[in-house]
PDB file of C-alpha atoms in Angstrom:
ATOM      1  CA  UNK A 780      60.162 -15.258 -37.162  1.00 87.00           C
ATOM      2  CA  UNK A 781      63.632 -13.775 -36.333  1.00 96.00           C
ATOM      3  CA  UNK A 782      65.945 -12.160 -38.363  1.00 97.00           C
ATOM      4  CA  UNK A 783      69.887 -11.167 -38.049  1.00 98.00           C
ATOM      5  CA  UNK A 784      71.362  -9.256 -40.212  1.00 97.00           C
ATOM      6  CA  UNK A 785      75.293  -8.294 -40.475  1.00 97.00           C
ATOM      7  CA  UNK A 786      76.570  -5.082 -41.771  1.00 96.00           C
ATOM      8  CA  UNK A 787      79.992  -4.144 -41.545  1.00 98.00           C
ATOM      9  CA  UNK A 788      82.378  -5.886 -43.490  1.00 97.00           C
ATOM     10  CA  UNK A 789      84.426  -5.278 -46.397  1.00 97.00           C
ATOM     11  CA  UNK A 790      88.549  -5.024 -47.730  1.00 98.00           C
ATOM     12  CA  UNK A 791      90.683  -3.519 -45.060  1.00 98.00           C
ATOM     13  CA  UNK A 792      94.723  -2.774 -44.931  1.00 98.00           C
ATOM     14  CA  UNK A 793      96.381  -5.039 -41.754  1.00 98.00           C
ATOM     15  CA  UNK A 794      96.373  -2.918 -39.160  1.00 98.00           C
ATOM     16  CA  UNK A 795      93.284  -1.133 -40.415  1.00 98.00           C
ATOM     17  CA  UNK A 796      89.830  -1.479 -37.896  1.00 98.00           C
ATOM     18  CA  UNK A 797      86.145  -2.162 -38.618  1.00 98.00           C
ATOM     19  CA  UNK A 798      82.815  -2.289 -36.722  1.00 98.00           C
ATOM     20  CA  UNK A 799      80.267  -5.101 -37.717  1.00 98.00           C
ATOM     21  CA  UNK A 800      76.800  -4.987 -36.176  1.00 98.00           C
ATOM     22  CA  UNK A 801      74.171  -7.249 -36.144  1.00 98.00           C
ATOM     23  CA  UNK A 802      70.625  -5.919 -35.607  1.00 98.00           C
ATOM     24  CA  UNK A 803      68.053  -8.745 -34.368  1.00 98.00           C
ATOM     25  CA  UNK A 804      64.173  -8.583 -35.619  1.00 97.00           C
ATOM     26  CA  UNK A 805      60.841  -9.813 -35.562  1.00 96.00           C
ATOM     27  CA  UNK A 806      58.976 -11.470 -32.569  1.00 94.00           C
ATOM     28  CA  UNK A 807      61.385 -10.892 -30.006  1.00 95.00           C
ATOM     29  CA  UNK A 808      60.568 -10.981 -26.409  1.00 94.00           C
ATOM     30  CA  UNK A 809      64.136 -11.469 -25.020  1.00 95.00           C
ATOM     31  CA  UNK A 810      67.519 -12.577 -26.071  1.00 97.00           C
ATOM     32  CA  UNK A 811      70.059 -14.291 -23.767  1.00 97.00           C
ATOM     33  CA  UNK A 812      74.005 -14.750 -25.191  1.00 98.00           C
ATOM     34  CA  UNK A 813      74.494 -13.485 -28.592  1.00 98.00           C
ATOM     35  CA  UNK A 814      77.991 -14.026 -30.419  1.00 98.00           C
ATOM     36  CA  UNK A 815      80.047 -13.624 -33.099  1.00 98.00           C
ATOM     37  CA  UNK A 816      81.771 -16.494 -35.786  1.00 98.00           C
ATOM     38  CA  UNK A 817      83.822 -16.494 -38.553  1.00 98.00           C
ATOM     39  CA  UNK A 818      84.620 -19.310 -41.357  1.00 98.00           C
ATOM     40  CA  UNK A 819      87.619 -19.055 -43.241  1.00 96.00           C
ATOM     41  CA  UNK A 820      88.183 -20.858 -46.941  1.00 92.00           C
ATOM     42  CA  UNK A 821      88.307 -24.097 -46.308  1.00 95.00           C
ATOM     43  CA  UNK A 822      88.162 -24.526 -42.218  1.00 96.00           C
ATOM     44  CA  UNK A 823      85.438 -24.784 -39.748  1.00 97.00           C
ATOM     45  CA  UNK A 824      83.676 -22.252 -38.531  1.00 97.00           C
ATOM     46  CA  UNK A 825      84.796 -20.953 -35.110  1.00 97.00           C
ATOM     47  CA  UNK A 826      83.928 -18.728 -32.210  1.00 98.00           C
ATOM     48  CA  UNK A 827      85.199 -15.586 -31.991  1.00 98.00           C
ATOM     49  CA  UNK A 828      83.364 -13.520 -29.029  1.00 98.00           C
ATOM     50  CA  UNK A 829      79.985 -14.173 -26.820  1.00 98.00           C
ATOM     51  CA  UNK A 830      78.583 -11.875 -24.869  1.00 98.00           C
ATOM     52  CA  UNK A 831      75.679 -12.343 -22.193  1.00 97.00           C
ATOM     53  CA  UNK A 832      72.594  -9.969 -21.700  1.00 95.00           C
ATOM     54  CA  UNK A 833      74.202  -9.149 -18.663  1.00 94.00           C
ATOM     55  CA  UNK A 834      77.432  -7.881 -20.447  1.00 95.00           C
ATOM     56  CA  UNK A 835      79.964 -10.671 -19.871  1.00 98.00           C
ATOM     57  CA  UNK A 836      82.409 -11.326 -22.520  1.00 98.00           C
ATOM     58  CA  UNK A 837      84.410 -14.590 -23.859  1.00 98.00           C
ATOM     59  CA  UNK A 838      87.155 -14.018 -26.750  1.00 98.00           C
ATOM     60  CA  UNK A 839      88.987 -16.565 -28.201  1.00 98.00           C
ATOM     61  CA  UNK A 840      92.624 -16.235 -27.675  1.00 98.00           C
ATOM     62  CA  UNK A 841      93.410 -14.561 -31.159  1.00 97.00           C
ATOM     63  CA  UNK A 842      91.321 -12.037 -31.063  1.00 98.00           C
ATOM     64  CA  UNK A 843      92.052 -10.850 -27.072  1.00 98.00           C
ATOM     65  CA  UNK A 844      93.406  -7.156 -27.174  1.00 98.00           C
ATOM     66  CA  UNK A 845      92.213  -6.615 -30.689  1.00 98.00           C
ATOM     67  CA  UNK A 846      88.201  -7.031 -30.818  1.00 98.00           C
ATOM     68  CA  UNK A 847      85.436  -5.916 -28.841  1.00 98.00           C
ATOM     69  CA  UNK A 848      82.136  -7.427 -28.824  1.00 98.00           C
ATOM     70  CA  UNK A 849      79.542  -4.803 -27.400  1.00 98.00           C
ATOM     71  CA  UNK A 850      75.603  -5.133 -27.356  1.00 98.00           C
ATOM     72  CA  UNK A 851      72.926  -2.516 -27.476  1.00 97.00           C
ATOM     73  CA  UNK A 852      69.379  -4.440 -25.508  1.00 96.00           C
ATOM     74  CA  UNK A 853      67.580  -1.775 -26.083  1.00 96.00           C
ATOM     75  CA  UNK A 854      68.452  -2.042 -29.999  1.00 97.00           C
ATOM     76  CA  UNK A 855      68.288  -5.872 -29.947  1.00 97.00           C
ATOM     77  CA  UNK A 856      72.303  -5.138 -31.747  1.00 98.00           C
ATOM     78  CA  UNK A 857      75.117  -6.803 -31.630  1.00 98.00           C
ATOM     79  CA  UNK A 858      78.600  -5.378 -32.253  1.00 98.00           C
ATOM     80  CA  UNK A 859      81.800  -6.162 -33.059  1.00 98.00           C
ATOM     81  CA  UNK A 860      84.924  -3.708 -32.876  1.00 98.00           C
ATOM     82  CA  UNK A 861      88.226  -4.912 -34.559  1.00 98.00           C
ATOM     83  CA  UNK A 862      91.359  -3.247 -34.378  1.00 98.00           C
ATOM     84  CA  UNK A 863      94.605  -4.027 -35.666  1.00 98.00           C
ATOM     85  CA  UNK A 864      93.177  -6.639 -38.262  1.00 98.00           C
ATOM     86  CA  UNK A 865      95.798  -9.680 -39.396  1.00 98.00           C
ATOM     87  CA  UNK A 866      95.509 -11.055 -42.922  1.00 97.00           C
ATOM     88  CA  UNK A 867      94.800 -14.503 -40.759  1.00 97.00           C
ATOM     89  CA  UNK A 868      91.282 -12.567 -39.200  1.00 98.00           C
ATOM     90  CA  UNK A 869      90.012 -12.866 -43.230  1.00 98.00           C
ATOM     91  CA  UNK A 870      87.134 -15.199 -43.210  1.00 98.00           C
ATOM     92  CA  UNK A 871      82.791 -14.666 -43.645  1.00 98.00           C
ATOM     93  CA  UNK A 872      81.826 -13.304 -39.860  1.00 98.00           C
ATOM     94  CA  UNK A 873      78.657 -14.913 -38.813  1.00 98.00           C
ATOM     95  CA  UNK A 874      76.539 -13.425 -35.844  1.00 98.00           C
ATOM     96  CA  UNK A 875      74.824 -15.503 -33.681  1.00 98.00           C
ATOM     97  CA  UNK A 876      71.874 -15.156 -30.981  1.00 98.00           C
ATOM     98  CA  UNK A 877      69.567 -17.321 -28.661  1.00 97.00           C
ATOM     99  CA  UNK A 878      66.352 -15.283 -28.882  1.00 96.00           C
ATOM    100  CA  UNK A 879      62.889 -15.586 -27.424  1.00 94.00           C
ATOM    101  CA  UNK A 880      59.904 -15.458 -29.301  1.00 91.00           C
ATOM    102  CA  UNK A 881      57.891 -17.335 -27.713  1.00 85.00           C
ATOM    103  CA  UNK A 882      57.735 -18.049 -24.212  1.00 83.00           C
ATOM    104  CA  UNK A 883      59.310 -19.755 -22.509  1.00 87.00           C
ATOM    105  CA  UNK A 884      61.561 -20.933 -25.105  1.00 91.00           C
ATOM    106  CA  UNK A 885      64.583 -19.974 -26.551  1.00 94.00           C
ATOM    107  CA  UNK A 886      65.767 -20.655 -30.000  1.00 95.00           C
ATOM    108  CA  UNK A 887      69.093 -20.382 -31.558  1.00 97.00           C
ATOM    109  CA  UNK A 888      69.674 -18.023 -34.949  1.00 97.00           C
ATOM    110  CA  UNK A 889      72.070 -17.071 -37.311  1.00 98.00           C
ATOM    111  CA  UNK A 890      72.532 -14.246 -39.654  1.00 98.00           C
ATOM    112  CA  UNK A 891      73.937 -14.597 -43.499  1.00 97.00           C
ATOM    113  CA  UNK A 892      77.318 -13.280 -42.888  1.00 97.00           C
ATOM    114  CA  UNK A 893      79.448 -10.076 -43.619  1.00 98.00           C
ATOM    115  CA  UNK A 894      82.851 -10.911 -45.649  1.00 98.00           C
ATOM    116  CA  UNK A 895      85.808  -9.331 -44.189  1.00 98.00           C
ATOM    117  CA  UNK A 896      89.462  -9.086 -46.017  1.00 98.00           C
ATOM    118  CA  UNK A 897      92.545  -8.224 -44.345  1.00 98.00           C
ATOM    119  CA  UNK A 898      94.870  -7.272 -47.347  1.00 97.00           C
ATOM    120  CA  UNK A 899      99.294  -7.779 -46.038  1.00 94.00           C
TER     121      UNK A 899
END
């Protein structure tokens, strides 16, 4: 079994920054693209930034200039560093991984979510 678990979040001023990390664990032999969600009140929950296990990097279009998704391999953790935070980045972030625990395949896994708030 596979775990993910977020730490990170909490009530910042706009402007203000955080760092939420996800650390992966259990049976885990490998893990391909891990990302990061969010779900605001009352919308659907959205991508915010994947990363490979190679290093490359998607962001959606809100979020370029701002965040910074980052992985550690040899930590099986995920990372997320947001600058400049907009009341409109407040939602429950979500992390996200396709992990191997049993060869060959891969399975997909989410963690419980952090709860960030961008007070204006």
């Amino acid at each position: 079994q596979v775990q993910l678990v977020e730490s990170g979040g909490g009530l910042v001023q706009a402007g203000g920054s955080l760092r939420l990390s996800c650390a992966a664990s259990g049976t885990i032999f490998s893990i391909d693209t891990m990302g990061w969600y969010r779900q605001a009140p009352g919308k659907q929950r959205e991508p915010v930034a994947t990363i490979t296990r190679g290093g490359s990097t998607n962001y959606v279009d809100s979020v370029k200039g701002r965040f910074t998704i980052s992985r550690d391999n040899a930590k099986n953790t995920l990372y997320l560093q947001m600058n400049s935070l907009k009341p409109e980045d407040t939602a429950v972030y979500y992390c996200n991984a396709d992990v191997m625990s049993a060869y060959p395949r891969y399975r997909n896994y989410w963690g419980q979510g952090t709860q960030v708030t961008v007070s204006s």
